Short mmCIF file of C-alpha atoms in Angstrom, two decimals:
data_model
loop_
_atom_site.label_atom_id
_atom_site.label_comp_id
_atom_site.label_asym_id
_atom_site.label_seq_id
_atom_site.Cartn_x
_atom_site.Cartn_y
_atom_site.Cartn_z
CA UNK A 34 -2.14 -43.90 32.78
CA UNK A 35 -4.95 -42.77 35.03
CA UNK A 36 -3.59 -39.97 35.63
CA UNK A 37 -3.06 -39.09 32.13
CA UNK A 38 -7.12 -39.81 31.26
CA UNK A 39 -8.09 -37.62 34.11
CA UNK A 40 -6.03 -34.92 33.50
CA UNK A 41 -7.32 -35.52 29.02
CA UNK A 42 -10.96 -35.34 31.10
CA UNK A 43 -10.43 -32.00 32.75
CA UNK A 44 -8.87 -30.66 29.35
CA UNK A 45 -11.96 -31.55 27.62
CA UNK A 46 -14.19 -30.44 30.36
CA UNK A 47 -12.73 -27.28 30.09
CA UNK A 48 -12.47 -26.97 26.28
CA UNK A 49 -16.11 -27.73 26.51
CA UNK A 50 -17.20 -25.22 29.48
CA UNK A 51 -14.98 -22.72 27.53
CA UNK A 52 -17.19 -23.14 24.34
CA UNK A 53 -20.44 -22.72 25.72
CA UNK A 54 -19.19 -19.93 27.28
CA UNK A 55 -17.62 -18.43 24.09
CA UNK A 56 -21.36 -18.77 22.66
CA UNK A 57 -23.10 -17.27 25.34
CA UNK A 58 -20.92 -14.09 25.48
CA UNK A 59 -20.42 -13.69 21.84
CA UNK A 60 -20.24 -10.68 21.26
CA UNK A 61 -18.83 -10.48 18.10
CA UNK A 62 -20.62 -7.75 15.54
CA UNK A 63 -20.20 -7.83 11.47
CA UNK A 64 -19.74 -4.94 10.28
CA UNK A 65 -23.80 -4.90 9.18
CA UNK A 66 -24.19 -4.25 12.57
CA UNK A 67 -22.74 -0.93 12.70
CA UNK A 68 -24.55 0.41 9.44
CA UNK A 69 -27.42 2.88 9.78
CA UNK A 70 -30.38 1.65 9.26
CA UNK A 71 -30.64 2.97 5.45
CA UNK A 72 -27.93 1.32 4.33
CA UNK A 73 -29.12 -2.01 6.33
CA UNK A 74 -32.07 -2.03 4.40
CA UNK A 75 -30.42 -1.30 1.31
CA UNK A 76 -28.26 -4.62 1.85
CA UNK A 77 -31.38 -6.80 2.57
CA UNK A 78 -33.93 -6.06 0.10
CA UNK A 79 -32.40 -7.59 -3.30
CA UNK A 80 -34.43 -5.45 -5.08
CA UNK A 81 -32.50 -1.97 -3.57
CA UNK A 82 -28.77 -3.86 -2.92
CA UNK A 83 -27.01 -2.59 -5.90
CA UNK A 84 -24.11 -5.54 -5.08
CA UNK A 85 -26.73 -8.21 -6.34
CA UNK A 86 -26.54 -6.72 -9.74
CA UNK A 87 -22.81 -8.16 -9.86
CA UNK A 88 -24.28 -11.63 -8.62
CA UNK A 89 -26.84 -11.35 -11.77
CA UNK A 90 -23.48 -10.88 -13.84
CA UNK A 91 -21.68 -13.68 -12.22
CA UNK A 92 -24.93 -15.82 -12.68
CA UNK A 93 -24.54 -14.66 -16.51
CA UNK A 94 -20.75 -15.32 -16.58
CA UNK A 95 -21.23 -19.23 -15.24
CA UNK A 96 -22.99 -20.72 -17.52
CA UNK A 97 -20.84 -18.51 -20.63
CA UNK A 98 -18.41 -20.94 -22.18
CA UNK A 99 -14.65 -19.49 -22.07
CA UNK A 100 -11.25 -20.24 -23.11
CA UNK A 101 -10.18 -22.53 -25.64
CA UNK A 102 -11.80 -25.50 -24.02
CA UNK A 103 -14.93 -23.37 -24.46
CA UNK A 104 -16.51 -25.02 -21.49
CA UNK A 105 -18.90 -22.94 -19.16
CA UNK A 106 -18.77 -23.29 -15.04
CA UNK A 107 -21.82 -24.72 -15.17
CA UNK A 108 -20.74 -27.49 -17.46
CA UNK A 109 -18.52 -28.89 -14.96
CA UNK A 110 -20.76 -27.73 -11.45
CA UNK A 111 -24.31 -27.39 -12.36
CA UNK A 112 -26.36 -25.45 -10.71
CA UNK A 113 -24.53 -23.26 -8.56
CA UNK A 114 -27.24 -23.54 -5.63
CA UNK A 115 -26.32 -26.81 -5.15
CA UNK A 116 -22.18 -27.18 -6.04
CA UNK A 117 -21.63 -23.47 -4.54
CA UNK A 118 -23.60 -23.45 -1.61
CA UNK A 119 -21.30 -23.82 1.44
CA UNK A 120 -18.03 -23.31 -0.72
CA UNK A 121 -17.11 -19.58 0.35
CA UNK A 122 -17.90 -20.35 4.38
CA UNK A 123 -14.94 -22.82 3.94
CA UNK A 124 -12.00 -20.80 2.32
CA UNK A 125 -9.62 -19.59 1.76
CA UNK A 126 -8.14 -23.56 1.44
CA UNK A 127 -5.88 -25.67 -0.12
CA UNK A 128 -6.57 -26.96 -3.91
CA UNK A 129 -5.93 -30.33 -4.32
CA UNK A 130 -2.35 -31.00 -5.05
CA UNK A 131 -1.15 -27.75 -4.24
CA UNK A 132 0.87 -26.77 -1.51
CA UNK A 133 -0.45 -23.67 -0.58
CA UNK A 134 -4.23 -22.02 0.46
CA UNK A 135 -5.97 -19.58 -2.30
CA UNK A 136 -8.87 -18.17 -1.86
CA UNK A 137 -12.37 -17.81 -3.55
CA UNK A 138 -10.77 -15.21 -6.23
CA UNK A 139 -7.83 -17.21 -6.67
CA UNK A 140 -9.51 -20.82 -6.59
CA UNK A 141 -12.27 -18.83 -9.59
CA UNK A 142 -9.01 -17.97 -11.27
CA UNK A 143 -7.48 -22.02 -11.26
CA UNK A 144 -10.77 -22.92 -12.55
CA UNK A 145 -10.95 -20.53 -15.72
CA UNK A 146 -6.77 -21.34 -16.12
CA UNK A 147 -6.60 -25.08 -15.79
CA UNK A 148 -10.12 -25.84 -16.23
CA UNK A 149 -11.27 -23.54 -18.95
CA UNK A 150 -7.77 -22.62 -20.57
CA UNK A 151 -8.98 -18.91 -20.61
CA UNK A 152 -6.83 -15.94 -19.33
CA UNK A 153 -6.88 -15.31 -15.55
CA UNK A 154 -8.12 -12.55 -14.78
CA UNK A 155 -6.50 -9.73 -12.92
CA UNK A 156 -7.12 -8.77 -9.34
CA UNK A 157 -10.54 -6.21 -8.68
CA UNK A 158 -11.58 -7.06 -12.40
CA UNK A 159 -15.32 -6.91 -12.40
CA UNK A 160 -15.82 -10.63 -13.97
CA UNK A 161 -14.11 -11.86 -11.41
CA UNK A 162 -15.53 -10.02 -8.24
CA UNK A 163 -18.88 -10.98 -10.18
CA UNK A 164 -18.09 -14.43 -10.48
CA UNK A 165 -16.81 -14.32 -6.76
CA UNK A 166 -20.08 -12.64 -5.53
CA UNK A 167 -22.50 -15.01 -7.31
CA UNK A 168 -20.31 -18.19 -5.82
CA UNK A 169 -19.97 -16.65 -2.02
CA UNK A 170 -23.93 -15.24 -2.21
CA UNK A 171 -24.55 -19.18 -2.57
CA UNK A 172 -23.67 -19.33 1.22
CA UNK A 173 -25.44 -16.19 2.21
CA UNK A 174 -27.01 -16.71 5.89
CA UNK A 175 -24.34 -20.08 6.22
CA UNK A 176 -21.89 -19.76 9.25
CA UNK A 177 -18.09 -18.84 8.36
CA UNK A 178 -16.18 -22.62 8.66
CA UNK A 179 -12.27 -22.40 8.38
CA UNK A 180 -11.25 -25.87 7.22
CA UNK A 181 -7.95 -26.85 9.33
CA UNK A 182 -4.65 -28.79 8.67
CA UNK A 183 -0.85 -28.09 9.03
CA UNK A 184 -0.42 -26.25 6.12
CA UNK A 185 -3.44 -23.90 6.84
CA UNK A 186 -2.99 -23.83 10.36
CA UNK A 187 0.74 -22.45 9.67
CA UNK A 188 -0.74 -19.68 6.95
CA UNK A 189 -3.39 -18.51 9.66
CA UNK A 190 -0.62 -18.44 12.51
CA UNK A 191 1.41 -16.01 10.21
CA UNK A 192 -2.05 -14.00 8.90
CA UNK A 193 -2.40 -13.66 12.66
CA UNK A 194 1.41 -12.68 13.16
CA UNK A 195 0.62 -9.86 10.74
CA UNK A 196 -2.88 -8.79 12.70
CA UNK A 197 -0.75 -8.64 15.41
CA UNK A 198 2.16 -6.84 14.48
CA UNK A 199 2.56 -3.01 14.26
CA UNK A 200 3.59 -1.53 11.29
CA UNK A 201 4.42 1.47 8.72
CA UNK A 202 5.03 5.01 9.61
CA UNK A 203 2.16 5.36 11.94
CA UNK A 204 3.52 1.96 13.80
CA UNK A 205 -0.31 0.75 14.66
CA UNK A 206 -1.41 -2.75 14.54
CA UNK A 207 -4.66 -4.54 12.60
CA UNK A 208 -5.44 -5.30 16.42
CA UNK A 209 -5.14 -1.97 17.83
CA UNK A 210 -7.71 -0.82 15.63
CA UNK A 211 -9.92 -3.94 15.74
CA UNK A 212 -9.52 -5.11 18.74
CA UNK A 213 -9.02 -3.04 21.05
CA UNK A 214 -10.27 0.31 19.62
CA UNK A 215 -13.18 -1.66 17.65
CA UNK A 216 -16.79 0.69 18.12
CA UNK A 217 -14.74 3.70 19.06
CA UNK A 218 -14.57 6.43 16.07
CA UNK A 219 -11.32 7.11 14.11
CA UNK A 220 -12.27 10.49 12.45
CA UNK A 221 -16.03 10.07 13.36
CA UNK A 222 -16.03 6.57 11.25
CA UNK A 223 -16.96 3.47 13.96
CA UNK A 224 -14.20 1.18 13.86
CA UNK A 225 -16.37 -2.34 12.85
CA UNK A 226 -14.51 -5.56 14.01
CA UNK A 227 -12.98 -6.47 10.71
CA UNK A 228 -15.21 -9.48 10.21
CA UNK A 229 -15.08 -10.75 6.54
CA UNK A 230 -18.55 -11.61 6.05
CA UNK A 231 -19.74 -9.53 3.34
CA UNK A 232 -17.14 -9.65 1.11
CA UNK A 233 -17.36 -9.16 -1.91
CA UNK A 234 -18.77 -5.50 -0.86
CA UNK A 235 -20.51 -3.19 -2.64
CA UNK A 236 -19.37 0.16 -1.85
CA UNK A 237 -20.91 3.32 -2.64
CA UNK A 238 -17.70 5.43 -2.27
CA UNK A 239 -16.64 3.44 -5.09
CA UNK A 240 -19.71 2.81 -7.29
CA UNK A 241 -18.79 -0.86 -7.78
CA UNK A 242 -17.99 -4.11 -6.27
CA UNK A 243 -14.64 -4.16 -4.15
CA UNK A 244 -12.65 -7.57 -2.99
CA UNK A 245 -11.50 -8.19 0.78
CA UNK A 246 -7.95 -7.69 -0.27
CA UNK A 247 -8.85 -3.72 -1.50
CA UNK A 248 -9.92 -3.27 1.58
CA UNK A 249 -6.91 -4.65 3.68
CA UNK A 250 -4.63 -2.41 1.65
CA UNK A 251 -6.81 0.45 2.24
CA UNK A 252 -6.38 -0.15 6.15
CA UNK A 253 -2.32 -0.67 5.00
CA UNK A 254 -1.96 2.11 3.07
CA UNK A 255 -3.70 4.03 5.93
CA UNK A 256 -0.86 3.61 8.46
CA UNK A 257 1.21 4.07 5.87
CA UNK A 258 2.92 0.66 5.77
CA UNK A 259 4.17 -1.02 2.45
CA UNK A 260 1.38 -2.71 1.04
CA UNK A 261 2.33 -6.37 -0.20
CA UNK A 262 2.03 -7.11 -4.31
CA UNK A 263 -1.71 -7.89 -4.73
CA UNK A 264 -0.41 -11.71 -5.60
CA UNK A 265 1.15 -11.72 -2.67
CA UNK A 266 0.38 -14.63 0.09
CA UNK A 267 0.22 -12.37 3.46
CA UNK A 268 -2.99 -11.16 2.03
CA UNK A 269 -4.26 -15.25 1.86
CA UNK A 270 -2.99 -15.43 5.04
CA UNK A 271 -4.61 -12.49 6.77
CA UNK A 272 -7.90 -14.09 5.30
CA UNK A 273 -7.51 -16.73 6.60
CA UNK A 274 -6.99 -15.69 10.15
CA UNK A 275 -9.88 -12.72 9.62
CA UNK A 276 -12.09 -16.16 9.12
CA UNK A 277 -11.07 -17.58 12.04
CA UNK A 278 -11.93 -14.63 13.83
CA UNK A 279 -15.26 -14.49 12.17
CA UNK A 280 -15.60 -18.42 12.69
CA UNK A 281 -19.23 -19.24 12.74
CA UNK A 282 -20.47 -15.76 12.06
CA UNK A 283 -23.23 -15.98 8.82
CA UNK A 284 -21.80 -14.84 5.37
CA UNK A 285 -23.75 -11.76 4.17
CA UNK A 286 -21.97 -11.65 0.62
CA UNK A 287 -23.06 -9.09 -1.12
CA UNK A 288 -22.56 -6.50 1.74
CA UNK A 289 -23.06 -3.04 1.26
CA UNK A 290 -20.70 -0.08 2.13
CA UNK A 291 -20.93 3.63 2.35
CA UNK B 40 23.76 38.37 3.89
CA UNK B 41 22.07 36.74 0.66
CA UNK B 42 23.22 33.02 0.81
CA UNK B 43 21.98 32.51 4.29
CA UNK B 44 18.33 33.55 3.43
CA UNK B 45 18.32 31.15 0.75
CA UNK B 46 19.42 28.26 2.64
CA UNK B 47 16.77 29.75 5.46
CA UNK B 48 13.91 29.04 3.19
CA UNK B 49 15.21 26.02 1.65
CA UNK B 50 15.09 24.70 5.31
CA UNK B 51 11.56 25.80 5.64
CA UNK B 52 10.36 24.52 2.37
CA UNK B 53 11.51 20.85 2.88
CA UNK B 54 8.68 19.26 3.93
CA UNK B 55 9.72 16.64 6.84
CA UNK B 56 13.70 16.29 8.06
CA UNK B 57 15.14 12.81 6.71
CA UNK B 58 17.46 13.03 9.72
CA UNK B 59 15.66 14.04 12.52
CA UNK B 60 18.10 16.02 15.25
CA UNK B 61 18.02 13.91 18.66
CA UNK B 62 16.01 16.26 21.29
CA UNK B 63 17.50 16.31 24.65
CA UNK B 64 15.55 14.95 26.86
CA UNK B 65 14.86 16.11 30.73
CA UNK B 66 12.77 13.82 33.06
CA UNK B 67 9.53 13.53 30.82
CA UNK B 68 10.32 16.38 28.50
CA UNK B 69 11.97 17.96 25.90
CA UNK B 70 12.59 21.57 27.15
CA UNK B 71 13.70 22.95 24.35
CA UNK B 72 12.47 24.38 20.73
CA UNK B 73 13.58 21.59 18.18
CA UNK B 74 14.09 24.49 15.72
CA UNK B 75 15.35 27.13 18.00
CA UNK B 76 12.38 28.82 17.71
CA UNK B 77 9.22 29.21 19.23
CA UNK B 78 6.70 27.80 16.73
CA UNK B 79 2.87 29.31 15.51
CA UNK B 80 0.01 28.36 17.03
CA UNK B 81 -2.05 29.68 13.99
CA UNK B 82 -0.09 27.47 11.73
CA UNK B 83 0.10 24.74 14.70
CA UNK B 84 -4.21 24.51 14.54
CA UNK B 85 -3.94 24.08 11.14
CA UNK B 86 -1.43 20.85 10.89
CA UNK B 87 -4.33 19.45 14.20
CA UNK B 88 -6.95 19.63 11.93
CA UNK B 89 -5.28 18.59 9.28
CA UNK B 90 -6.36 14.64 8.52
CA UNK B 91 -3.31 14.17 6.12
CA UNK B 92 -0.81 16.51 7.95
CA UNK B 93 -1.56 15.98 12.09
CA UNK B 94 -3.94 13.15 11.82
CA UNK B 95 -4.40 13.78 15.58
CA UNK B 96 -8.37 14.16 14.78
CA UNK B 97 -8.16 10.82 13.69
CA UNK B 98 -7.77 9.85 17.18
CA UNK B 99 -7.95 12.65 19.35
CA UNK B 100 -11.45 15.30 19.51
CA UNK B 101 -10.23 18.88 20.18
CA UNK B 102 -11.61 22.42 20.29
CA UNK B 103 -11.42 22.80 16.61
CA UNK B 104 -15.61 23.33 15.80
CA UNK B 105 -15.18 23.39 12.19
CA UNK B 106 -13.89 19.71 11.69
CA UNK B 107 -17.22 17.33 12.15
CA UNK B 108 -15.16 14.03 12.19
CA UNK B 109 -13.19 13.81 15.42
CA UNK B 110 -11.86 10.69 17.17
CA UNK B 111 -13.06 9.05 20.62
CA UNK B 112 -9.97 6.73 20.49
CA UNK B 113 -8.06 9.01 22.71
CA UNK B 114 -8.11 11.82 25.43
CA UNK B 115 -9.90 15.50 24.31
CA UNK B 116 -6.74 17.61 23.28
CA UNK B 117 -9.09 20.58 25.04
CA UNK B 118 -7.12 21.83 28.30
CA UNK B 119 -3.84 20.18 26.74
CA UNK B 120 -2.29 23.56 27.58
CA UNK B 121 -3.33 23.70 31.46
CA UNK B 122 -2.47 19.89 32.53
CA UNK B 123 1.23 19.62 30.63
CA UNK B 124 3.87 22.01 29.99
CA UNK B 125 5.15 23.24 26.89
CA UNK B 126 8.00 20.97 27.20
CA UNK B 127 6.24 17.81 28.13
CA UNK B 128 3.80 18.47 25.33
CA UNK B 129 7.01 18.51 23.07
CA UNK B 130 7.93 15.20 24.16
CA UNK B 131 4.43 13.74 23.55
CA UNK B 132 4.57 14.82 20.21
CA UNK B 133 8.13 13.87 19.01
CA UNK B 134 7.98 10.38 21.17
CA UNK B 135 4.83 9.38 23.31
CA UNK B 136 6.41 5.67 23.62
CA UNK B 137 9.19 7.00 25.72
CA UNK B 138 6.64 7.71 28.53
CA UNK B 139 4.55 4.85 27.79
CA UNK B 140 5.74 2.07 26.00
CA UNK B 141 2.34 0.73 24.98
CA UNK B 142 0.74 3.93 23.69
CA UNK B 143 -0.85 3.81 20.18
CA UNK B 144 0.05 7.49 19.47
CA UNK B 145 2.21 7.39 16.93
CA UNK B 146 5.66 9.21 17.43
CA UNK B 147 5.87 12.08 15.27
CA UNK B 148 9.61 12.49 14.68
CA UNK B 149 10.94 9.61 15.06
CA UNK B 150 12.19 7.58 12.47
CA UNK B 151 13.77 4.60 14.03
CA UNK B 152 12.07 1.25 14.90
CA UNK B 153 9.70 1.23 12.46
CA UNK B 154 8.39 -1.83 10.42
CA UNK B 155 7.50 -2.14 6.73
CA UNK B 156 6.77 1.80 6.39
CA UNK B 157 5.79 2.63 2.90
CA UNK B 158 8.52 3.85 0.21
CA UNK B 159 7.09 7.19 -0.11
CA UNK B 160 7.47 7.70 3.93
CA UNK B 161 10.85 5.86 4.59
CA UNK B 162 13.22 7.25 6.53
CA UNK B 163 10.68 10.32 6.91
CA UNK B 164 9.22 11.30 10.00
CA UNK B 165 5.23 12.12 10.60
CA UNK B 166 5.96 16.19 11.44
CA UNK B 167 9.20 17.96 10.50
CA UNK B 168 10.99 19.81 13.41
CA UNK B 169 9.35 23.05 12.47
CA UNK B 170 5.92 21.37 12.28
CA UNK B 171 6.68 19.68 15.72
CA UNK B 172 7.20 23.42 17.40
CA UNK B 173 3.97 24.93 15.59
CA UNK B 174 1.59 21.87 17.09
CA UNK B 175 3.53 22.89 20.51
CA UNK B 176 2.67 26.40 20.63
CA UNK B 177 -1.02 25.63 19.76
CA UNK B 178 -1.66 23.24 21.97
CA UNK B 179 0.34 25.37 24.69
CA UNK B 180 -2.78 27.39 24.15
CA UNK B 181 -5.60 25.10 25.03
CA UNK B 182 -5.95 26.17 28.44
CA UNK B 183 -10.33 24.80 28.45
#
């Protein structure tokens, strides 16, 4: 018995130790970091950050009644600064009743299917990055907080199965890159840390708004490995992990890209 | 002395062998010309540069002036030539893992042990044999 509680103290003394030490040496950098300067200032001054035109959208497209139920987001949340704020540190997680995690894009989507009886709408459609920036731009500055439990714990384990694993024709690994080759260049680009902290982006490659999952099959169809149906749950599950990873780090949403 | 030359350039037009012929291998290379033939370094600096055909610049930096976006990931390909010979640079190319198990370079005719590779590349590998000879005679070349 004694032994048991001394050897439960030295776990926790250690777990403890270990965390203080994780803080003190984190060196962890979002992807912000590695932007010049230029575009850094472009993402901080709201006036110059072309993403926060989507959030203006998405700030129009809340309080819109939709659907046959013609009911607005803000009929059933409010204000947004106060039912939002938070939300998009903690997911993806699992709705109520289901038995599976979505994420921000797919919980907006449950909300305008089973709440608002309107059509959900399809992956990268700009309502719904819009709708996703104005909710995750609620949190902006708030530190990343995975929620936990059996069911998430066993999606993150396989997201971080997948990080892990090498794959398509170039057989390389999300880790390789991110990990271990993270701040070295890959055809003069700096390799960032894959931190999902800005996400929805704005990217100026692209002229428009772009969802975490366009870039992760970017980065698949890279090494030339089979990227998964954009429905599919490997991409919830990589999310989840990339959170975990970014655990604590503050959401920037929306980031800018070059 | 027609029907040969057609089947000669029908060989050189397809793009990358779905059956890649197994190289002999000698201690940590593979002495001889996948092809038969010695390959062209001309053509050889081209598929380096390349982004889409070599990707090595992804990765690797090299003596190659005109492409701005090199890789620090891995070791200059500059003095390639001088520290390996033609046929360990061979095996490098077709199979770096066989020398070291861990390596991130990606083997470029191999097809075998692959995960999830996309439709389009199945079954295909990175270089075709001819490819494979012309990235050995230019980097043969790279003596610093």
């Amino acid at each position: 018995m004694s032994a048991r509680l001394l050897c439960l103290g030295l776990v926790l003394v250690f777990a403890t130790s270990y965390a203080a030490a994780q803080v003190a040496t984190d060196k962890r950098r979002s992807g912000y970091q590695d932007m010049g300067e230029a575009l850094q200032k472009m993402q901080d001054d709201d006036t110059a950050n072309p993403g926060m035109l989507f959030v203006q959208l998405g700030g129009q497209l809340w309080a819109k009644p939709m659907g046959t139920d013609n009911k607005s987001c803000a009929d059933c949340h409010g204000a947004a600064a106060n039912s939002m704020k938070g939300v998009a540190t903690r997911y993806p997680a699992i709705p109520q009743g289901a038995d599976r995690p979505v994420d921000l894009e797919g919980r907006i989507n449950l909300c305008r299917t089973e709440n608002q009886k309107a059509e959900r709408l399809p992956p990268e459609n700009r309502d719904l990055l819009a709708l996703e920036a104005y909710v995750a731009h609620q949190s902006r500055g708030m530190p990343i907080a995975p929620p936990y439990g059996p069911v998430l714990d066993a999606f993150r384990a396989q997201g971080e199965g997948i990080y892990r694993r090498r794959q398509g024709q170039l057989n390389l690994s999300c880790a390789i890159c991110h990990d271990d080759n993270a701040g070295k260049k890959l055809a003069g680009i700096a390799i960032p840390e894959a931190h999902p902290t800005g996400y929805p982006i704005y990217r100026l490659e692209w002229q428009a708004l772009g969802s975490l999952k366009r870039r992760l099959r970017n980065c698949l169809v890279g090494i030339r490995a089979e990227a998964w149906p954009l429905d599919a749950p490997e991409y919830v599950a990589l999310e989840l992990y990339l959170m975990e990873r970014a655990k604590g780090l503050p959401l920037e949403t929306p980031a800018v890209r070059p | 002395m027609r029907i040969p030359l057609v089947i000669a350039l029908l060989l050189i037009a397809y793009p990358a062998a779905a059956q890649p012929v197994t190289p002999q291998i000698v201690d940590d290379a593979i002495p001889a010309s996948l092809t038969g033939r010695p390959g062209d370094a001309a053509r050889g600096r081209a598929i380096v540069a390349n982004r889409s055909t070599g990707l090595c610049l992804l990765c690797h930096s090299g003596p190659i002036a005109e492409e701005r976006f090199q890789g620090d990931i891995a070791p200059s390909l500059a003095g390639a030539g001088s520290r390996w010979s033609e046929g360990q640079l061979r095996l490098r190319i077709v199979d770096g893992a066989r020398l070291n198990a861990d390596t991130i370079m990606p083997a470029y005719y191999r097809t075998d042990g692959l995960q999830r590779v996309a439709r389009n590349f199945e079954g295909k590998t990175i270089l075709s044999a001819g490819q494979v000879e012309d990235v050995v005679a230019y980097l043969v070349t790279l003596k610093d």
